[in-house]
XYZ file of C-alpha atoms in Angstrom:
543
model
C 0.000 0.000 0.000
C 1.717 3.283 -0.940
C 1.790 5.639 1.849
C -0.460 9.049 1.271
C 2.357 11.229 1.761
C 6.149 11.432 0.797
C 8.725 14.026 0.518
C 11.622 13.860 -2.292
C 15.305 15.906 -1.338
C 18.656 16.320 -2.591
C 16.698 16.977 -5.869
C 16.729 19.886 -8.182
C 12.969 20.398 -8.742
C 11.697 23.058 -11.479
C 8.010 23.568 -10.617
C 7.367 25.630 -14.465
C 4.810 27.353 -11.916
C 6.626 31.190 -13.114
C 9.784 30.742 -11.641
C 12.853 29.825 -13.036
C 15.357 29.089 -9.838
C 15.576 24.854 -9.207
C 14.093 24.060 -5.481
C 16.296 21.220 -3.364
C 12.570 19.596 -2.331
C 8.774 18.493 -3.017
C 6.317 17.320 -0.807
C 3.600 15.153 -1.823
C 0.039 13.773 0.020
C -2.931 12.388 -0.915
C -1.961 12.334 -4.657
C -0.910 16.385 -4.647
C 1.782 18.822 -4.526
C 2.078 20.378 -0.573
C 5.424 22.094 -1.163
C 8.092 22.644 -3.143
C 11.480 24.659 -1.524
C 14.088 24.027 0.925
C 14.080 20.411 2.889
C 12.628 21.947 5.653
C 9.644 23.578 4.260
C 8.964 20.318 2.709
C 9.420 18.220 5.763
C 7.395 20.822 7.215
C 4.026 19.994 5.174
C 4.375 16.387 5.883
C 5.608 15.817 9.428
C 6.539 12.348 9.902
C 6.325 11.011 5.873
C 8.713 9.052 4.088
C 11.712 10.562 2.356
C 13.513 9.412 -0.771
C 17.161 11.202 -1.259
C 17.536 12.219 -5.286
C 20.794 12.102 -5.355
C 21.074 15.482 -7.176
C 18.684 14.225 -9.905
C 16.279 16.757 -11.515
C 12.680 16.262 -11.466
C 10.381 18.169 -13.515
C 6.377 17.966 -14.173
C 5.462 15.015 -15.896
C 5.661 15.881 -19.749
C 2.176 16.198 -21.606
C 2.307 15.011 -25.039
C -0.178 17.568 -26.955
C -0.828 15.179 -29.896
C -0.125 11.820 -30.733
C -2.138 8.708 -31.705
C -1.967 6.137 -28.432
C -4.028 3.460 -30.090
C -1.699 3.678 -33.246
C 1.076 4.253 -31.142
C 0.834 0.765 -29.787
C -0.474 -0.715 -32.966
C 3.186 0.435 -34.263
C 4.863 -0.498 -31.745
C 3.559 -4.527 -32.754
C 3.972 -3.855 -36.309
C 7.542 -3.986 -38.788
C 9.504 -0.362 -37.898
C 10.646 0.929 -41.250
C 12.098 3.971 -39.755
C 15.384 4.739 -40.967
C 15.460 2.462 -43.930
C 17.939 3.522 -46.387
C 15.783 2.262 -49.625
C 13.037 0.251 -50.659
C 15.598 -2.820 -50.526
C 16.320 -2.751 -47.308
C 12.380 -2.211 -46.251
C 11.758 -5.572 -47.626
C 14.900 -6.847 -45.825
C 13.521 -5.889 -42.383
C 9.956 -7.172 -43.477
C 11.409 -10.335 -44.022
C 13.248 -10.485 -40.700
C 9.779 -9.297 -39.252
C 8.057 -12.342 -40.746
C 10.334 -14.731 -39.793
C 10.517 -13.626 -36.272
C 6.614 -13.400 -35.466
C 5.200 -16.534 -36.637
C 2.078 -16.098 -37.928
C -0.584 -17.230 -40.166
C 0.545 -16.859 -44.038
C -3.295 -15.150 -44.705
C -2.673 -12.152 -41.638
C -1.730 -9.357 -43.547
C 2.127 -7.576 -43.438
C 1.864 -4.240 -41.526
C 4.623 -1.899 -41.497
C 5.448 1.796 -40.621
C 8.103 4.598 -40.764
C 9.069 4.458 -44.337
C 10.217 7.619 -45.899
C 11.238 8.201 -49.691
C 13.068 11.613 -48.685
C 15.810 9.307 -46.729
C 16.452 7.268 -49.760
C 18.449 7.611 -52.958
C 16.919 8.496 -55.173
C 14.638 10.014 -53.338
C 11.318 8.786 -54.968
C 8.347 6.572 -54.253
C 8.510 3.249 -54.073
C 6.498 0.478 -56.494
C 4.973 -2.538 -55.470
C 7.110 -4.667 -57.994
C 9.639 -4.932 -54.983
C 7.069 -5.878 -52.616
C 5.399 -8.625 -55.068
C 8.726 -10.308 -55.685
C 8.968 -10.825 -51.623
C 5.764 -11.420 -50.867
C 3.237 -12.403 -53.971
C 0.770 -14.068 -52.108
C 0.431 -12.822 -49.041
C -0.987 -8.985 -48.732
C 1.488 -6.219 -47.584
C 0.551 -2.761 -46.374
C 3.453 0.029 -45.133
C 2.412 3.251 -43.792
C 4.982 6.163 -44.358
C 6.116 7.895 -41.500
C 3.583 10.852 -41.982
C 0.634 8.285 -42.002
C -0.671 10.248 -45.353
C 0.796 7.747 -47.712
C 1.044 4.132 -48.095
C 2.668 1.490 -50.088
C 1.063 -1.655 -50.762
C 1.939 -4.963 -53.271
C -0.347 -6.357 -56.036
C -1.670 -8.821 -53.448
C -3.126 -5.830 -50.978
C -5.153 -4.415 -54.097
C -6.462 -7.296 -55.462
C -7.984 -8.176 -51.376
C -9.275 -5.052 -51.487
C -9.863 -2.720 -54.274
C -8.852 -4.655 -57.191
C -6.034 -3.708 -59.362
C -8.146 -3.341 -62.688
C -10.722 -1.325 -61.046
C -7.645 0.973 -59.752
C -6.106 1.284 -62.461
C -9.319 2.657 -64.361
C -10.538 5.313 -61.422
C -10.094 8.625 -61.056
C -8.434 9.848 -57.462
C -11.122 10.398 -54.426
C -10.937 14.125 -53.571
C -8.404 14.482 -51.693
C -6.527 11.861 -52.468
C -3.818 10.555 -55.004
C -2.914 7.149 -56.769
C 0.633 7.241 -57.775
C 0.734 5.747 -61.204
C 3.861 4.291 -63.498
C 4.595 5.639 -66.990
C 2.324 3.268 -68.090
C -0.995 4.720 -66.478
C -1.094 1.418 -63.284
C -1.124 2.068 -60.199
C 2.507 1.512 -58.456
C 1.283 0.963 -55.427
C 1.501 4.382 -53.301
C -1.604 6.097 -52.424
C -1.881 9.209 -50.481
C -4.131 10.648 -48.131
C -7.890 10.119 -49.008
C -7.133 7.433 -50.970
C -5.787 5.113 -49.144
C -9.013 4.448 -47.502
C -9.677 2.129 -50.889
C -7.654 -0.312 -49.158
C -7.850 0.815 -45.772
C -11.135 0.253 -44.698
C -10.800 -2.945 -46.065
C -8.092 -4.233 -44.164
C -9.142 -6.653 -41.513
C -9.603 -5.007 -38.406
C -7.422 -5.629 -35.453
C -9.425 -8.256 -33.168
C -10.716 -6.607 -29.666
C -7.493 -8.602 -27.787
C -5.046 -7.792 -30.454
C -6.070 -3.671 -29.673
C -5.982 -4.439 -25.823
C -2.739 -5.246 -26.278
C -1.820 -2.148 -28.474
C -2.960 -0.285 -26.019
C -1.216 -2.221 -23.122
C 2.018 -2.005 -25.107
C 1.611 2.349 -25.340
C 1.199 2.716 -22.226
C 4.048 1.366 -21.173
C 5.783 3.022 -23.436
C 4.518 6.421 -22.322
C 5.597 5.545 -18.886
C 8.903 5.005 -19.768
C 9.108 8.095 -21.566
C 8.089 10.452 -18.359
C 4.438 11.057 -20.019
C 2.041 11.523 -17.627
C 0.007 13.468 -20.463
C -1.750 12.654 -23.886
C -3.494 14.515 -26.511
C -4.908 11.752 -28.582
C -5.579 13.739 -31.952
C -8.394 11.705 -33.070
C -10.470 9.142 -31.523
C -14.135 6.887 -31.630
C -16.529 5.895 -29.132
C -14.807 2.330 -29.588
C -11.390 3.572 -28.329
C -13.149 5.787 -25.581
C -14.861 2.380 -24.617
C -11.546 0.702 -24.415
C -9.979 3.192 -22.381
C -12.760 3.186 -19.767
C -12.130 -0.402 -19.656
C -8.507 0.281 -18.847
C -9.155 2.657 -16.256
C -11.791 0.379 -14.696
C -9.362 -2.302 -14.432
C -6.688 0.398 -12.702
C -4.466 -0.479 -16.124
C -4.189 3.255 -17.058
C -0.957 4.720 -16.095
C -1.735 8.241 -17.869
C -4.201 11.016 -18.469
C -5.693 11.458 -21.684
C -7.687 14.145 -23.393
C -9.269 12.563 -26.556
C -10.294 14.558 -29.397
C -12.944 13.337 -31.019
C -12.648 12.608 -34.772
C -14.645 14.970 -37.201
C -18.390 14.556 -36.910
C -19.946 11.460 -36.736
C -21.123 8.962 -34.194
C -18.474 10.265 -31.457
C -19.417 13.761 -32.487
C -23.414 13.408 -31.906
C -22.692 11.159 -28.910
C -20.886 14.130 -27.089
C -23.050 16.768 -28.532
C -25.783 15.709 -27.127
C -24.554 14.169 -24.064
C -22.039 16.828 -22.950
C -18.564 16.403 -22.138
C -16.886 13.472 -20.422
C -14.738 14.181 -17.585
C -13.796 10.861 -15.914
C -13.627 10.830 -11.868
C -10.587 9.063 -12.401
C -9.063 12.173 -13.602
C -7.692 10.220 -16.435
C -9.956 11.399 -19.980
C -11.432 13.967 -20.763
C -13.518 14.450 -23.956
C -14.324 18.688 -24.810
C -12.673 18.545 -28.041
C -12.957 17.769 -31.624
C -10.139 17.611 -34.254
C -10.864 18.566 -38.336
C -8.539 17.932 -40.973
C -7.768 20.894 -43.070
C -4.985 18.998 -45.328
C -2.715 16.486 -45.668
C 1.472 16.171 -45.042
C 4.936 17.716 -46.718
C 6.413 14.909 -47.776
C 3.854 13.578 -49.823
C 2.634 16.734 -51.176
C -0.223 16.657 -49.445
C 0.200 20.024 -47.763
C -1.958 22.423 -49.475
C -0.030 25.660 -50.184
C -0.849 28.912 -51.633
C 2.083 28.590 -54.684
C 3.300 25.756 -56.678
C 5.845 23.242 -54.820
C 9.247 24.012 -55.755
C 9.607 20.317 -56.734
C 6.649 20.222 -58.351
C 5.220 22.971 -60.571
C 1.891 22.678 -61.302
C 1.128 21.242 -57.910
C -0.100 23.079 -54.586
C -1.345 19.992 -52.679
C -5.257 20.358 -51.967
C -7.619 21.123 -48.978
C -10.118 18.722 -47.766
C -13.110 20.758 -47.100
C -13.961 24.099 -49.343
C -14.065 27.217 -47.000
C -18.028 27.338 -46.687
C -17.819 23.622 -45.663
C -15.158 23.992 -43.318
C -16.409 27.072 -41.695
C -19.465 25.241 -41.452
C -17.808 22.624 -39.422
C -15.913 25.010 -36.826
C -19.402 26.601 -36.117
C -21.297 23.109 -35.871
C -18.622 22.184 -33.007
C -18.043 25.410 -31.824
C -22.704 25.209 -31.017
C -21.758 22.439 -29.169
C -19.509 23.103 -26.922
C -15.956 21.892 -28.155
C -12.816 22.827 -28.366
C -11.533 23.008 -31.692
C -8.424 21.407 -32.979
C -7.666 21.158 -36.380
C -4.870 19.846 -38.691
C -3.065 22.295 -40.840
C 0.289 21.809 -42.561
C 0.254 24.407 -45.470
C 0.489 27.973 -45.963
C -3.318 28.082 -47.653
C -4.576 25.161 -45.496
C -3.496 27.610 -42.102
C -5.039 30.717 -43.776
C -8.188 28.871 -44.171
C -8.126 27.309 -40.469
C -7.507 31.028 -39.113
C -10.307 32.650 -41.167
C -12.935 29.814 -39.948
C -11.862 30.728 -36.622
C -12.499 34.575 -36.934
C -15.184 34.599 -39.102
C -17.029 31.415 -36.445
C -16.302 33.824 -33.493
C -17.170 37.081 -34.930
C -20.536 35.346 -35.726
C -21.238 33.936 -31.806
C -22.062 35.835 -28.974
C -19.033 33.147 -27.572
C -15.437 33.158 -28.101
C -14.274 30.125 -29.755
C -13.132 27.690 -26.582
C -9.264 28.356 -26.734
C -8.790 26.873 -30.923
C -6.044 25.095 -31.429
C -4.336 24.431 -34.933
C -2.114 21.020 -34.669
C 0.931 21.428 -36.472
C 1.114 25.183 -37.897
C 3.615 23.862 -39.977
C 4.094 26.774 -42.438
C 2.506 29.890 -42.155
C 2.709 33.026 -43.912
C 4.317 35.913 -42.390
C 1.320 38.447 -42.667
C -0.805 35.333 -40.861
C 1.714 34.339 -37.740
C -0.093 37.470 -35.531
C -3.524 36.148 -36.237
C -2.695 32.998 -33.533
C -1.667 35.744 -30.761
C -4.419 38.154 -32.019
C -7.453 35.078 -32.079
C -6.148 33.255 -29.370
C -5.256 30.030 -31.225
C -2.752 27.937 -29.425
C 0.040 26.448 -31.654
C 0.051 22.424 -31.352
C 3.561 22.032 -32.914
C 6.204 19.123 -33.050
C 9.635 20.426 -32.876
C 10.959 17.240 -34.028
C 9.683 18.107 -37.153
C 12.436 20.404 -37.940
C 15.197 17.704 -37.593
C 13.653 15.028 -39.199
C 12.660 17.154 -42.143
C 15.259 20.050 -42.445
C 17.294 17.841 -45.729
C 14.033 17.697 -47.693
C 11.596 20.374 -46.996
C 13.674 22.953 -48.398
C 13.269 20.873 -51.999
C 9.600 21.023 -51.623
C 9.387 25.166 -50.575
C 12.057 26.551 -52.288
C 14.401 28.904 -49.799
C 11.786 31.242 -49.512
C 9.562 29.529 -48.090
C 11.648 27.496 -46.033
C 11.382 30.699 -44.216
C 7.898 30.455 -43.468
C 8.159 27.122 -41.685
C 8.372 25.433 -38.619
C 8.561 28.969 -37.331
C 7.551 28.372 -33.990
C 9.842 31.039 -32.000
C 8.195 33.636 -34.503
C 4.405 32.156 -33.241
C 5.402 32.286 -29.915
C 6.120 35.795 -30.130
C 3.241 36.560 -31.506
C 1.789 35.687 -28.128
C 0.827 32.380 -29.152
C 0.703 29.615 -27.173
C 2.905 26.779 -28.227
C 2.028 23.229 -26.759
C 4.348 20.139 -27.587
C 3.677 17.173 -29.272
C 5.143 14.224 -31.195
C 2.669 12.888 -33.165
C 3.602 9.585 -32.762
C 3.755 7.248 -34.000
C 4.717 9.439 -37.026
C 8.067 10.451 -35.070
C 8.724 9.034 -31.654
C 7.229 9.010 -28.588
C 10.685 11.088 -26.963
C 10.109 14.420 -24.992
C 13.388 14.620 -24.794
C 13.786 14.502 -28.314
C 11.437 16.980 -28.627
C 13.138 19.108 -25.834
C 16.527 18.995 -28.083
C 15.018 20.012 -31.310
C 13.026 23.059 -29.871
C 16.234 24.507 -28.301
C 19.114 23.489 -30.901
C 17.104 22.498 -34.322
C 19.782 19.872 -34.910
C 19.276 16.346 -35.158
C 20.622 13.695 -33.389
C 24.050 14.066 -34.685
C 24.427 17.284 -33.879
C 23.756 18.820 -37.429
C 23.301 21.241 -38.741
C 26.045 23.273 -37.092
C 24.913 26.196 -35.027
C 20.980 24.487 -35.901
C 18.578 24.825 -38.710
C 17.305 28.296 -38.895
C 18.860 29.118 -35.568
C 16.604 32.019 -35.268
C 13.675 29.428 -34.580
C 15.770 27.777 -31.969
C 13.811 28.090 -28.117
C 15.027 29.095 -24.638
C 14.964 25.840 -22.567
C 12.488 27.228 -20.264
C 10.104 27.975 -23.072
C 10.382 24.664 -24.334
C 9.930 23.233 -21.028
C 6.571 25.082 -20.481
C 5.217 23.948 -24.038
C 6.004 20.630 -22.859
C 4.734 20.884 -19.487
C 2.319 24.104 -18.534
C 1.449 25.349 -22.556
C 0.173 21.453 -23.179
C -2.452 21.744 -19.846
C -3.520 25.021 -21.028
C -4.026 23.535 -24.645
C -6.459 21.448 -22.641
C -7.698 23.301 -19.856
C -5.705 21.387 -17.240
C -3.290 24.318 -16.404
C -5.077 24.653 -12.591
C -3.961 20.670 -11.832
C -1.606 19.385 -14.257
C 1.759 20.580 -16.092
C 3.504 22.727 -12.829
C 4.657 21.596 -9.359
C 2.653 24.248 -7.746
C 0.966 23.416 -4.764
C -2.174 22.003 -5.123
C -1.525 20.426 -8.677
C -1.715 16.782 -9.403
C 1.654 15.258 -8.464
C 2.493 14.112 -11.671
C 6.191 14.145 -12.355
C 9.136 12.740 -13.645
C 12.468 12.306 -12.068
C 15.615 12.651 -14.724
C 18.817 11.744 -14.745
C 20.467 15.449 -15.568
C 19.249 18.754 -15.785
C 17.823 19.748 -18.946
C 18.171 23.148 -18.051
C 21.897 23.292 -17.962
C 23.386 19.880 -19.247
C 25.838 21.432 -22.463
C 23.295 20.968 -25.953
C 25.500 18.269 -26.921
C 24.589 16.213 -24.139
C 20.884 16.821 -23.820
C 19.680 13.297 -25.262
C 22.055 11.629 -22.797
C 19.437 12.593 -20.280
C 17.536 9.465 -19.072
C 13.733 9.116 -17.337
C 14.617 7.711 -14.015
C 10.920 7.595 -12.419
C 7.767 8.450 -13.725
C 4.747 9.643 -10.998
C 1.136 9.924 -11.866
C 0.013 11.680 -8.680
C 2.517 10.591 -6.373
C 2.267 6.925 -7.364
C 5.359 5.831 -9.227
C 4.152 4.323 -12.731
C 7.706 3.485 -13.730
C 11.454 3.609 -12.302
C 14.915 2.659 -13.147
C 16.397 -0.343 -10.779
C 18.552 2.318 -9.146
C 15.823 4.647 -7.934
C 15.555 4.435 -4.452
C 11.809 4.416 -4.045
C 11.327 1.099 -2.923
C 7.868 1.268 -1.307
């Protein structure tokens, strides 16, 4: 039975609660935060509790995670990781290792995630010729890192669509089929239609999800999130997570947006919002799709892509539609959060928002726009101006900084993943990984906002250094910005007293450590408040 109250020392503890100076102690009962200062004040508020010596390790709220995909994430995390292949050749090399090390029935399909053409050389699309000479039977589908294109073999169509009958239709809106010289289909779809062979595929089975779900949230734990924005969920998945929570199998707090309108979307409307007594999901919040992604030109922009004139990308909903949307939510009572990559997508996002709240006698419920990717200069003081909080991914930047520039042109690069220049609009920036499209890593995340290098340290001095973030900005983005972005700011993301006691103990301090060294630093313990979800062998909370 874990004691009600505890107090940590020898610790350098930022509470992100306004100040910036490290305190040597916390004290924690009943779940929350009673102090944070010198040993004494801390022993103070809980005479007679159990104390655990840091050893000089830092501990810092537990990081929220302002969108990702859980379910997906720990769908992934049982599927074939393509990230970092070097070209198609070696994708089917570690499919075939995947294979042969999970046995399974030769009619279960071949999942796979993480591939990305702008890593290869050359640095184009794959065809499902390579895929067909590896597997010709058995069906083979490979999400790309961005999860707005896929690459699937002969076998895969013929289940589902049917390669004749592919080969003869026109794209869905909003969609594209990659096609050969010839007029077939190679394989690649992107965006809308990949739901020709998506909603075909068999669905996961109920235990096969559990699992998933168990698998993410250990995962999370690991990773010091005691936070998740999960940017697009169904009444099934809500279900499921009840179930978890239930069960006491939840280690995290979620906020679930709901996807678009439909069944969740009624549900909600006319039920209200969810807020569990659990503290662990919330449901206020609804998230729209304005466009798709970069890298597969999905992005719609307001001029041609550099590496492809005649091209701009495309927008899901016209603006009448999409306004119509933002209002229809907005009536309702959510929060809303939409997707928006491109310069035109954005635009259209921000003028739904104005024109939605200059039309109701309410202010929209603090809008969000996940990603803000690129955004025009004359548009960047519209998010301080309306209110719109910035969902970004600083990992972006990294991952993206040797092929983005091909797709914008120099100009443009100029224009994106500008989130310093958002922030100083007044902005407020909440952090995110979007996994499983990049990883699950807030200290990943933490390194890219405050060097824009990648892993190896490059580019030297960082990619468009003038974007790079003061460490306590990116720690509040990560921490305090994400519980505004939901509304949590009064109990989660800061060590005030009073909040949750959700927090995670680390193994150096981000907020001094040498840049070089940041991703050295470890997640030693992970609290949810004040129980320990995960620790290290060498923590020395042994209760």
């Amino acid at each position: 039975m874990m004691p009600s109250k505890f107090l940590i020392t020898n610790a350098r503890v930022y509470p992100v609660d306004g100040g910036s100076s490290p305190a040597p102690a916390l004290a924690v009962r009943n779940g929350q935060i009673v102090a944070v200062g010198s040993s004494s004040d801390a022993s103070a508020a809980v005479p007679g509790a159990a104390r655990i010596d840091a050893g000089g390790r830092t501990i810092v709220p537990g990081f929220i995670d302002a969108h990702a995909h859980l379910q997906e994430l720990g769908l992934a995390l049982r599927r074939a990781d393509l990230t970092g292949v070097s070209s198609p050749t070696a994708a089917v090399e570690r499919l075939r290792a995947f294979v042969a090390e999970h046995k399974r029935s030769p009619d279960v399909w071949v999942r796979g995630h993480g591939w990305d053409q702008t890593e290869w050389t050359p640095s184009r699309f794959p065809s499902r010729d390579i895929l067909d000479a590896a597997f010709p039977e058995r069906p083979v589908w490979l999400t790309r890192t961005d999860v707005h294109a896929a690459w699937a073999n002969t076998a895969a169509l013929e289940a589902t669509v049917g390669l004749d009958r592919l080969h003869k239709m026109s794209p869905p809106d909003g969609g594209h089929i990659h096609r050969d010289d010839s007029g077939a289909p190679t394989g690649v779809l992107i965006d809308a239609a990949m739901a020709l062979v998506e909603d075909h595929i068999p669905a996961p089975s109920e235990a096969e999800r559990g699992r998933a779900l168990s698998a993410a949230l250990s995962h999370t734990a690991q990773r010091g999130v005691t936070g998740l924005h999960d940017a697009g969920v169904g009444l099934s998945t809500l279900r499921r997570v009840q179930d978890f929570i239930e069960e006491d199998r939840f280690p995290l707090r979620l906020y679930a947006m709901i996807d678009g309108r439909g069944e969740a979307f009624e549900h909600f409307c006319e039920q209200g919002p969810l807020h569990h007594p659990s503290g662990r999901l919330d449901v206020e919040s609804v998230k729209f799709f304005a466009d798709g992604a970069l890298g597969s030109r999905g992005a719609a922009l307001r001029a041609d892509y550099a590496d492809a004139p005649g091209t701009r990308g495309f927008l899901l909903h016209e603006d009448d539609a999409f306004r119509e949307n933002v209002r229809a939510a907005h009536e309702c009572g959510f929060q809303v959060n939409t997707h928006a990559i491109g310069d035109r997508a954005n635009r259209q996002v921000l003028d739904a928002y104005e024109a939605v709240s200059r039309r109701s006698p309410h202010p929209l419920r603090r809008p969000r726009i996940e990603h803000a990717q690129i955004v025009s200069p004359e548009d960047r003081p519209r998010f301080g101006r309306l209110g719109v909080i910035a969902s970004v991914q600083p990992a972006f930047a990294p991952s993206d900084q040797d092929w983005a520039p091909a797709r914008l042109g120099a100009d443009r690069t100029e224009d994106a993943y500008a989130w310093r220049s958002l922030s100083d609009t007044g902005a407020t920036l909440a952090f995110g990984s979007d996994a499983p499209v990049e990883p699950l890593d807030p200290i990943r995340t933490f390194h890219a906002a405050v060097t824009r290098q990648d892993a190896s340290g490059a580019p030297s001095g960082g990619w468009h250094p003038s974007e790079r973030l003061a460490r306590s900005t990116a720690l509040h983005a990560h921490t305090q910005g994400a519980a505004y972005a939901a509304f949590q700011e009064d109990d989660a993301g800061s060590l005030s007293v009073g909040s949750r006691a959700d927090f995670v103990v680390l193994s150096q301090d981000l907020m001094t450590v040498p840049a070089d060294r940041l991703l050295d630093t470890k997640v030693v313990a992970t609290y949810l408040g004040g129980l320990p979800v995960h620790a290290q062998p060498d923590w020395p909370d042994t209760r």
